[in-house]
Structure formats: structure tokens, C-alpha cells
PDB file of C-alpha atoms in Angstrom:
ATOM      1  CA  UNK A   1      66.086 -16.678  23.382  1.00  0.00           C
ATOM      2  CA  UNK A   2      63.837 -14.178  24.378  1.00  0.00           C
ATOM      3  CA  UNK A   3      60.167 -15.101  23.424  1.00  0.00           C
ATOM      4  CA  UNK A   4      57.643 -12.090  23.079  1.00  0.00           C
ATOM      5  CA  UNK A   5      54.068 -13.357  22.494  1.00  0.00           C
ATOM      6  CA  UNK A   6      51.016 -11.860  20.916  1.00  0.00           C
ATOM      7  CA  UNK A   7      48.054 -13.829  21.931  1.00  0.00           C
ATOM      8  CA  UNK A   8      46.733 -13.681  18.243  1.00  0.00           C
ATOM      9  CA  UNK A   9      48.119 -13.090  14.706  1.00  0.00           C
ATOM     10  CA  UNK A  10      44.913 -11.571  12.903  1.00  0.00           C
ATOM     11  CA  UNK A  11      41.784 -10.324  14.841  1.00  0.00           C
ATOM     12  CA  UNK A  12      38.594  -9.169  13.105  1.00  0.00           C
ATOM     13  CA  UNK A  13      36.160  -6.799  15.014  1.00  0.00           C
ATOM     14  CA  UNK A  14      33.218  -4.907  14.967  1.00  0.00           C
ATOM     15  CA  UNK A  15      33.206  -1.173  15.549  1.00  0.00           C
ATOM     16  CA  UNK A  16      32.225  -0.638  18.989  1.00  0.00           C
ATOM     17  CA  UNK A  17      33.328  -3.650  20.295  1.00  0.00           C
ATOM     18  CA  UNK A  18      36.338  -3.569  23.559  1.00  0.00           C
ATOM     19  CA  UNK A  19      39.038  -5.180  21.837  1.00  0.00           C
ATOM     20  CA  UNK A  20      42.087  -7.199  24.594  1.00  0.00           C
ATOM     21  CA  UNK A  21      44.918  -7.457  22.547  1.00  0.00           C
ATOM     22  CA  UNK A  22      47.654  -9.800  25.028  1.00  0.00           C
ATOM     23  CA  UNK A  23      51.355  -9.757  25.338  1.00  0.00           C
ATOM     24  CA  UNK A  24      53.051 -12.094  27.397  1.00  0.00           C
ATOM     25  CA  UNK A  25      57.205 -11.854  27.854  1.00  0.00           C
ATOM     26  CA  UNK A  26      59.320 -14.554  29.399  1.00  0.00           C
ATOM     27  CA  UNK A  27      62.310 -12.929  30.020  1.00  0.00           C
ATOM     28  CA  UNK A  28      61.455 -10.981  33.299  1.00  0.00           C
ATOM     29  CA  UNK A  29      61.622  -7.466  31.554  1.00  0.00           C
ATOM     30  CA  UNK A  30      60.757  -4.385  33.415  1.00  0.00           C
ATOM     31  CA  UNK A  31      59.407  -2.240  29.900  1.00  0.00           C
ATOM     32  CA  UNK A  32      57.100  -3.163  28.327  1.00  0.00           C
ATOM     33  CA  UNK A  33      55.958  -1.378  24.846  1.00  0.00           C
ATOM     34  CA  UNK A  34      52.619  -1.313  22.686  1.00  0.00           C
ATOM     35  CA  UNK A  35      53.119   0.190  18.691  1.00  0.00           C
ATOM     36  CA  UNK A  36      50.834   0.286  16.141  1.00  0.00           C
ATOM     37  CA  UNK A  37      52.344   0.368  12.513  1.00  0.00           C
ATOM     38  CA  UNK A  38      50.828   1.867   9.726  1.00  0.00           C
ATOM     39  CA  UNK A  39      51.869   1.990   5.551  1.00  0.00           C
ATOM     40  CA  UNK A  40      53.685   5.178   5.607  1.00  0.00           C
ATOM     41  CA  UNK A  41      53.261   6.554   9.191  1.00  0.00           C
ATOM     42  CA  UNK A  42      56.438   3.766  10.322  1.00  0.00           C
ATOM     43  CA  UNK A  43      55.724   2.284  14.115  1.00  0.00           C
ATOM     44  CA  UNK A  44      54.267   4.844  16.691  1.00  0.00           C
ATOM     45  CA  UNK A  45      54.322   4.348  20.072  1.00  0.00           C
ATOM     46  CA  UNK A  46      50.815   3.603  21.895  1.00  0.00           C
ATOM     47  CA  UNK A  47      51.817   3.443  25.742  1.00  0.00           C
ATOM     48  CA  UNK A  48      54.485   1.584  27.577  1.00  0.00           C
ATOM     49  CA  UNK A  49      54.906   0.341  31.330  1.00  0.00           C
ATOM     50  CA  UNK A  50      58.274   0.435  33.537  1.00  0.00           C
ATOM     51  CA  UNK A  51      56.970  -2.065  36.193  1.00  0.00           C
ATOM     52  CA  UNK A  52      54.146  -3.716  37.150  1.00  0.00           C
ATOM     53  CA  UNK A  53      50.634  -1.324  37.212  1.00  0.00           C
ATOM     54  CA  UNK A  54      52.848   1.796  35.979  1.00  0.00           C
ATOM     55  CA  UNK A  55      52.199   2.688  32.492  1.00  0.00           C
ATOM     56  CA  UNK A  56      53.102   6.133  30.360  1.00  0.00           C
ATOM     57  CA  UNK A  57      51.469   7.639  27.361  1.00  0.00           C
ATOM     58  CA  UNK A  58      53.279   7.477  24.086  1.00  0.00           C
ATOM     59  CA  UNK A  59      52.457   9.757  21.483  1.00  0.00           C
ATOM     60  CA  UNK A  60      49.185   8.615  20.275  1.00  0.00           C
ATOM     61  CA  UNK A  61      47.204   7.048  23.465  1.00  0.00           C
ATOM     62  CA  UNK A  62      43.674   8.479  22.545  1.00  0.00           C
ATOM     63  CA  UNK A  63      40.912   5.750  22.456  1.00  0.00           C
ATOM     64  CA  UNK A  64      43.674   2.997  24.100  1.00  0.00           C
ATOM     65  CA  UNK A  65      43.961   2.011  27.393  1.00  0.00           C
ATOM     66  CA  UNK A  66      46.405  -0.635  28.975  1.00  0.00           C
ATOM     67  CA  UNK A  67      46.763  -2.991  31.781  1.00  0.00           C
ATOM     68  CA  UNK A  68      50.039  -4.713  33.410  1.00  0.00           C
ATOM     69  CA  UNK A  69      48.791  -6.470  36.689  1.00  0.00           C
ATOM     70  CA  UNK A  70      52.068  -8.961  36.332  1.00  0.00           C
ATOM     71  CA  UNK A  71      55.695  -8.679  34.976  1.00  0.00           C
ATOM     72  CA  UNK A  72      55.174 -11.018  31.781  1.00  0.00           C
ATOM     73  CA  UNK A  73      51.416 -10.004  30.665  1.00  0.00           C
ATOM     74  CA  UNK A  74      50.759  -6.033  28.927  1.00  0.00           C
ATOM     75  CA  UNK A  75      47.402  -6.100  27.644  1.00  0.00           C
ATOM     76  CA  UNK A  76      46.219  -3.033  25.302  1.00  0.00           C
ATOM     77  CA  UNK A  77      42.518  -2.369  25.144  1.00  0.00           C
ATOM     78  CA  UNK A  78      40.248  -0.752  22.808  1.00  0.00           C
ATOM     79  CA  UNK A  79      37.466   0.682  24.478  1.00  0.00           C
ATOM     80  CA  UNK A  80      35.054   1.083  21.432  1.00  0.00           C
ATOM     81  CA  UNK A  81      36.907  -0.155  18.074  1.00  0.00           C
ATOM     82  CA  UNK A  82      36.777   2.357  15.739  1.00  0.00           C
ATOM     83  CA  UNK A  83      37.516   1.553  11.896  1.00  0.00           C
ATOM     84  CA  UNK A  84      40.406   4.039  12.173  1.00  0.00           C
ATOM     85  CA  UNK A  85      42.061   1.306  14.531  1.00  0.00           C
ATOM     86  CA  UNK A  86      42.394  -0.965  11.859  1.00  0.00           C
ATOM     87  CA  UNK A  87      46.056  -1.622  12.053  1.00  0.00           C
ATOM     88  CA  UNK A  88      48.921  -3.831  12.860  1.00  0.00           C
ATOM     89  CA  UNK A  89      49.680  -3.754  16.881  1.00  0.00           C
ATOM     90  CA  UNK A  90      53.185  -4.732  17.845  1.00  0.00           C
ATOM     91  CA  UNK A  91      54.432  -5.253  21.321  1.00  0.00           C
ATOM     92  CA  UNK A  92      58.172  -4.955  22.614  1.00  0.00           C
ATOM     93  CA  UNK A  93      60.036  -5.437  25.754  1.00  0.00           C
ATOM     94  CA  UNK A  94      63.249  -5.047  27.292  1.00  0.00           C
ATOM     95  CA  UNK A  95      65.198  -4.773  30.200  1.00  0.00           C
ATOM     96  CA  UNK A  96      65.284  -1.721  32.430  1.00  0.00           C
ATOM     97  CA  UNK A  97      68.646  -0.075  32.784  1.00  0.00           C
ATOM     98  CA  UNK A  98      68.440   3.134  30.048  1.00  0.00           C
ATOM     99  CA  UNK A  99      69.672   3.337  26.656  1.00  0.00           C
ATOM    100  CA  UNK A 100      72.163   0.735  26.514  1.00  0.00           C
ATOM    101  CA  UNK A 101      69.908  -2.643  26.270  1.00  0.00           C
ATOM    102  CA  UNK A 102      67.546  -3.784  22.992  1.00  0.00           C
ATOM    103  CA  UNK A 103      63.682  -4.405  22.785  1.00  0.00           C
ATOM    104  CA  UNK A 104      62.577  -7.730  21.671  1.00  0.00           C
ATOM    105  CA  UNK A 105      58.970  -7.627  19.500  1.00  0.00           C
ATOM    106  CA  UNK A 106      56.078  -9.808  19.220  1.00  0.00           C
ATOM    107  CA  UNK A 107      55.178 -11.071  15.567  1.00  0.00           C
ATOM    108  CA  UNK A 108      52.334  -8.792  15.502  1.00  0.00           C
ATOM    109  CA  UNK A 109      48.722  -8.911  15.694  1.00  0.00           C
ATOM    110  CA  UNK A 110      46.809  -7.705  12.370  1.00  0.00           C
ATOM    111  CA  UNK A 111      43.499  -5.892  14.006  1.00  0.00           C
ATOM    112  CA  UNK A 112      40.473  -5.283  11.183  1.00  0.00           C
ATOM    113  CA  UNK A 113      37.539  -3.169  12.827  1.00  0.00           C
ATOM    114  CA  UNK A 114      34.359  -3.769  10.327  1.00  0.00           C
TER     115      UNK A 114
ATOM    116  CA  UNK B   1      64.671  12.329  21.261  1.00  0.00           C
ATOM    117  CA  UNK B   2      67.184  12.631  18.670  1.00  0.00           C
ATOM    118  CA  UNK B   3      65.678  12.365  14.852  1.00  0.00           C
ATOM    119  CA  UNK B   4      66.994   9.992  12.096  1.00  0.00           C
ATOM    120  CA  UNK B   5      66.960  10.626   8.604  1.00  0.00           C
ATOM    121  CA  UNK B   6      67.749   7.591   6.414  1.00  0.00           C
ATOM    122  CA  UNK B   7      67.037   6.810   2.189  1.00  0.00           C
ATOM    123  CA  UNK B   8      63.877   5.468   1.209  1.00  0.00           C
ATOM    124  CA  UNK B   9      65.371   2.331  -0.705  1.00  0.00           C
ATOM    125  CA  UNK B  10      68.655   0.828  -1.546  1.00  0.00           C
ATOM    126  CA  UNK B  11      69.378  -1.837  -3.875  1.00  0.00           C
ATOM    127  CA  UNK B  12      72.355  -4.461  -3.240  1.00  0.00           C
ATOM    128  CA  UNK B  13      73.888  -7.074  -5.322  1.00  0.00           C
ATOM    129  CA  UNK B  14      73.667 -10.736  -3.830  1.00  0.00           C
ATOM    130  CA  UNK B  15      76.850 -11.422  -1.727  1.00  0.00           C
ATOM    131  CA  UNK B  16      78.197  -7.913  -1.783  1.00  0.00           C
ATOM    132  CA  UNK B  17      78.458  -6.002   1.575  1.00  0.00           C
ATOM    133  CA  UNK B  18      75.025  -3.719   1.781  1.00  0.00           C
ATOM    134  CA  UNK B  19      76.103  -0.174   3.742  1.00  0.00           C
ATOM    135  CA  UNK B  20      73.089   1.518   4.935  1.00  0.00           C
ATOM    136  CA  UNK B  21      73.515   5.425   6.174  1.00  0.00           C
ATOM    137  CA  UNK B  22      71.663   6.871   8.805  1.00  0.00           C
ATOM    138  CA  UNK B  23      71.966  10.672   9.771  1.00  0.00           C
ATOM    139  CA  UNK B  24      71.473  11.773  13.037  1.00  0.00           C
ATOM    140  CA  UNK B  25      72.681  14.843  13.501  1.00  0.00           C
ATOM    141  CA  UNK B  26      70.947  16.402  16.557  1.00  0.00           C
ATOM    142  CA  UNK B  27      72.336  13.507  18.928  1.00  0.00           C
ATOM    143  CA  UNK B  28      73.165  13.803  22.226  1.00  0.00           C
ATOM    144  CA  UNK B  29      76.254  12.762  24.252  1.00  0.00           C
ATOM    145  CA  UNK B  30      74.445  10.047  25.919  1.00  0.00           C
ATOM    146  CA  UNK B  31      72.065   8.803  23.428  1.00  0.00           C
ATOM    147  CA  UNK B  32      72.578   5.475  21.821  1.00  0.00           C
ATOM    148  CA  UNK B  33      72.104   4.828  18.008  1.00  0.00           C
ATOM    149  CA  UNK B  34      70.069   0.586  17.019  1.00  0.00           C
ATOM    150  CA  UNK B  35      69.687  -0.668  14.169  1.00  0.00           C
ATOM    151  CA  UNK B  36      66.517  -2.892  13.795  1.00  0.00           C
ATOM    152  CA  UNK B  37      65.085  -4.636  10.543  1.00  0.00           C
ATOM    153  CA  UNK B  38      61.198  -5.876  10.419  1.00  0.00           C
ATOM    154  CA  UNK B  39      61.022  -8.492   6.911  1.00  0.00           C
ATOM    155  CA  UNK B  40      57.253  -8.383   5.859  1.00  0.00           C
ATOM    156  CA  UNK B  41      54.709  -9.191   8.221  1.00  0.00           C
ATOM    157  CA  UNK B  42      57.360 -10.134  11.099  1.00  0.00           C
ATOM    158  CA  UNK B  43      57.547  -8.049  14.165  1.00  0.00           C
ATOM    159  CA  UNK B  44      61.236  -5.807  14.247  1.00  0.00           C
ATOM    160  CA  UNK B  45      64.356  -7.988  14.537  1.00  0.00           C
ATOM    161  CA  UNK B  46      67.001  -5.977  16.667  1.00  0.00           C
ATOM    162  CA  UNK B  47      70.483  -6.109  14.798  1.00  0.00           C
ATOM    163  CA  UNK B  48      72.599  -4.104  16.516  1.00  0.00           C
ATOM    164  CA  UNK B  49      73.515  -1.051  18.424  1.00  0.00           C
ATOM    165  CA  UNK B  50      76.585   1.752  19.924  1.00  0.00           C
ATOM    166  CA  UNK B  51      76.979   4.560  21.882  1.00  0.00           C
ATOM    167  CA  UNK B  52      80.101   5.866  19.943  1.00  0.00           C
ATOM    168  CA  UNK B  53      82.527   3.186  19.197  1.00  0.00           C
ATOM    169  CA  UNK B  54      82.118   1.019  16.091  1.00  0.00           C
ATOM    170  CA  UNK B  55      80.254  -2.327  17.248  1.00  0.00           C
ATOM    171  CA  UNK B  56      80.151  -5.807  15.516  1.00  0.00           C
ATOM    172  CA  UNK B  57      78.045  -8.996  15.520  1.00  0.00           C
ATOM    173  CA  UNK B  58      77.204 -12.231  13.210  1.00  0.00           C
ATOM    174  CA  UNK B  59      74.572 -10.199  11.955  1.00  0.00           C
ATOM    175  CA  UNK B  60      76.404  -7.012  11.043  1.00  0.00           C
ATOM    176  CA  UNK B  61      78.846  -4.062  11.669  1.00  0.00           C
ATOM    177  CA  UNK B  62      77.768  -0.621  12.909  1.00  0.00           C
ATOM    178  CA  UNK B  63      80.564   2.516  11.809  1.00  0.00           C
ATOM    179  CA  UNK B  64      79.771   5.591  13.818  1.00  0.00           C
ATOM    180  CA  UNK B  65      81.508   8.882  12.576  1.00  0.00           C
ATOM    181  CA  UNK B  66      83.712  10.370  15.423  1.00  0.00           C
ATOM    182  CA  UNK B  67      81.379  13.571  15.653  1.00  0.00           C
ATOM    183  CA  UNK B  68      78.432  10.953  16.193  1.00  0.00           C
ATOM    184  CA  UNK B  69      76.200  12.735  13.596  1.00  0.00           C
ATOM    185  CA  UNK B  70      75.713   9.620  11.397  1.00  0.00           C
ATOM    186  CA  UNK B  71      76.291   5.902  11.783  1.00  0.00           C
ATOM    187  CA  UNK B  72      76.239   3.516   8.875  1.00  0.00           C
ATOM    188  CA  UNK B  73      74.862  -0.303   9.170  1.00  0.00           C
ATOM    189  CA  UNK B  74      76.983  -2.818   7.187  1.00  0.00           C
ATOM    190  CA  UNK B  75      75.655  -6.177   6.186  1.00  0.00           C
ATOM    191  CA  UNK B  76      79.010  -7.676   4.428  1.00  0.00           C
ATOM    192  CA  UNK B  77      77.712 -10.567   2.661  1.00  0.00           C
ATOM    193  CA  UNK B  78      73.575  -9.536   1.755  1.00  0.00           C
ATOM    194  CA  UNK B  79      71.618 -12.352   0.952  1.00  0.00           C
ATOM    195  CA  UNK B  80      68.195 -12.755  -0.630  1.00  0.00           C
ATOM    196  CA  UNK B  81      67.030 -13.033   3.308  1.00  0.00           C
ATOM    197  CA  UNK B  82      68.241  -9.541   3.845  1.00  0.00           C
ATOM    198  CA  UNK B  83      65.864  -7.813   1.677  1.00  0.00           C
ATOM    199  CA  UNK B  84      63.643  -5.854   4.661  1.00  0.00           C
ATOM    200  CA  UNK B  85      63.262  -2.401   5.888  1.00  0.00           C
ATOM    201  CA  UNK B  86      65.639  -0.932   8.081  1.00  0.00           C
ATOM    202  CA  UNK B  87      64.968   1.296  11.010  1.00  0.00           C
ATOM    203  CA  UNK B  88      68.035   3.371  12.744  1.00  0.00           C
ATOM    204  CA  UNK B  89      66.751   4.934  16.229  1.00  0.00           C
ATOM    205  CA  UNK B  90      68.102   7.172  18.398  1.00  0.00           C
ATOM    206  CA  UNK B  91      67.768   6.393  21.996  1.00  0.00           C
ATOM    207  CA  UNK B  92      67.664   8.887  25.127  1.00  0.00           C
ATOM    208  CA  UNK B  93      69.437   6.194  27.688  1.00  0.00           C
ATOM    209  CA  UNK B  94      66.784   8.068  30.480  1.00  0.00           C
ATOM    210  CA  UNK B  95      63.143   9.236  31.719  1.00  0.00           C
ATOM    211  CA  UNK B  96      60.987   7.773  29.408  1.00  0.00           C
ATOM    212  CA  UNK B  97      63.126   5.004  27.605  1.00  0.00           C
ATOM    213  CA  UNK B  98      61.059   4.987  24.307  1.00  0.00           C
ATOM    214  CA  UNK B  99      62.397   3.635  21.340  1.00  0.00           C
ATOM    215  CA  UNK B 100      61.464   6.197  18.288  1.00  0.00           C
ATOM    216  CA  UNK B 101      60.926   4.926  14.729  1.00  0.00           C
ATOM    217  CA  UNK B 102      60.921   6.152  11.600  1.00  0.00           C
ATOM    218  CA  UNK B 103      59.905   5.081   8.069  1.00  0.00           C
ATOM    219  CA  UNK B 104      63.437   3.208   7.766  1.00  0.00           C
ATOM    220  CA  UNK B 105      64.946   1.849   3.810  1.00  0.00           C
ATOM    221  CA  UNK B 106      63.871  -0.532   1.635  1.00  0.00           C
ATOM    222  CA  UNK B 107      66.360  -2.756   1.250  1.00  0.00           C
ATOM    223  CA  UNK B 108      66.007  -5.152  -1.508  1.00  0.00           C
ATOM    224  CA  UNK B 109      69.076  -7.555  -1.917  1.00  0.00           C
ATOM    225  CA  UNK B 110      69.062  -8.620  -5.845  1.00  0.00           C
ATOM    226  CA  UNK B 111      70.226 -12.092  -7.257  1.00  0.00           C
TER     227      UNK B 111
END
């Protein structure tokens, strides 16, 4: 089975803080994919990564960063935490090779910024 | 990327085949329709998915019209562990390879 893992299942930070939130794969997937998922706003892609240091902006990358030095690990950073990041982050991979092959998600990590 | 449309919510009767619709009417040739479900606080469980011939697995059946313009999930014997929301996506099977949710149904499998 394919095993996505999120390094924790709740996190509470301060604002201003740089938050590491870790994703480790062990199925040798090229993509890699961070979401955040909010009541009524569904998931919404953060960044993703097609191979190891290449990453591309999803549709709402502002005060995120990420980091893939190896195949298995895609780490998403918060700079400075900002209550508004209060969320819960999900991260996906899957194979490369187009449309035709499913991502497999992490159980989520439940971020509080105080 | 193609857009989805599906219900809010959907009830189902224990043991009785749950058939959730999806529209998708601004699909392209090449763009694949999934089916995930997420059950509370759980990450997305992938279920199943098609290009444009009807697909099936233990978990479920997937019924694509012949104009590809809607799809329609079917669970044939719901049970009490069904009860989750339901995301259909539309993916482009090129460039950017994103997967592109939406708010997905509520379904809630009664006893």
C-alpha cells in the first residue's frame, strides 16, 4: 500500500513563528502535492513539485514556501504564521505519467496559529 | 481545468446502491473524471476513476454518459462506513497535473 506521511496530526503555533510542516512518501512518486482545506472553501491547492527541487505555484501560494531536496520528503513552510493559516494541510502524491494515475493523501495535519 | 458541479447532500438507505451525479460539462477529450471520498478528519481516499468507458472496482462503479458531460459514482451496497463527502475532479492528463476540488456531497448512509 502506498503510505503518505504527515510528520504531525495537530500543530499549535504562534503568529510569527516559521512553521515546517513534513511529508514523506514511500512509493517513489515523482508529484508531490500540498492542500489546505477549509469549511466551505473544499481543498485548494498550495504548491506541488514534479521532481526533486522543482516546485509550481497552485492557486493560493502567498505567505508559503516549499522544499523537496529528495524524492520521498515535500516540506511546506510558513514563513511568519499568520492566524489566517489556521487550517487543515493535506499532502498528496502520485506517480508521474498525466491524467491517467491517482494521488494518495496524508491523514492531515490540523495547524492552529494563536 | 474542467469544472464539476455535484449536490450538496444525498441521503441513502443502508444496503441500497447510493448513485452520486457529477456534471461536468465543459470536459475535454483527454481529461479524466476521479472520484475521491475524505470521511471526517481523514485525508481523501481515492475510489475510482475513467477517461470515457464505464470503470469498476470493490469499492464502486463509475457510469460515464457517452457525450462525457456527466459521470455518476455508484456505491451498490452503502453502509454506515460510507457516510463521507464525495469529491468528483476533472483532470487535464498534461502541463501542470493538478488535481482540482470542489465542495463535493454529503453523503450520509441511514440505518
Amino acid at each position: 500500500d502506498v503510505k503518505v506521511t504527515q510528520s504531525s496530526r495537530y500543530l499549535v503555533k504562534r503568529t510569527g513563528e516559521k512553521v515546517f510542516l513534513e511529508c514523506v512518501q514511500d512509493m517513489d512518486h515523482e508529484n508531490m502535492f500540498w492542500y489546505r482545506q477549509d469549511p466551505g472553501l473544499g481543498l485548494r491547492l498550495i504548491y506541488f513539485s514534479y521532481d526533486v527541487k522543482m516546485k509550481e505555484k497552485g492557486d493560493i501560494p502567498e505567505g508559503y514556501s516549499v522544499s523537496r531536496e529528495k524524492k520521498e520528503r515535500f516540506s511546506l513552510i510558513l514563513e511568519s504564521a499568520s492566524t489566517n493559516q489556521t487550517s487543515m494541510y493535506l499532502c498528496a502524491s502520485s506517480l508521474a505519467g498525466g491524467g491517467n494515475t491517482e494521488a494518495f493523501f496524508g491523514q492531515g495535519t490540523r495547524l492552529t496559529v494563536v | 481545468d474542467a469544472k464539476t458541479t455535484q449536490p450538496t447532500s444525498m441521503d441513502c438507505a443502508e444496503g441500497r446502491a447510493a448513485n452520486l451525479p457529477c456534471n461536468h460539462s465543459t470536459i475535454s477529450g483527454n481529461e479524466y473524471v476521479y472520484w475521491y471520498r475524505q470521511i471526517h478528519s481523514q485525508g481523501p481516499q481515492y475510489i475510482i476513476h475513467g477517461l470515457k468507458n464505464n470503470e469498476t472496482n470493490e469499492m464502486a462503479s463509475l457510469i460515464i454518459t457517452e457525450d462525457r458531460k456527466s459521470s455518476t459514482l455508484i456505491l451498490p451496497h452503502a453502509t454506515l462506513r460510507d457516510t463521507a463527502v464525495y469529491y468528483c475532479i476533472v483532470r487535464v492528463p498534461s502541463g501542470t497535473y493538478k488535481y482540482i476540488f470542489g465542495t463535493g456531497t454529503r453523503l450520509k448512509v441511514l440505518a
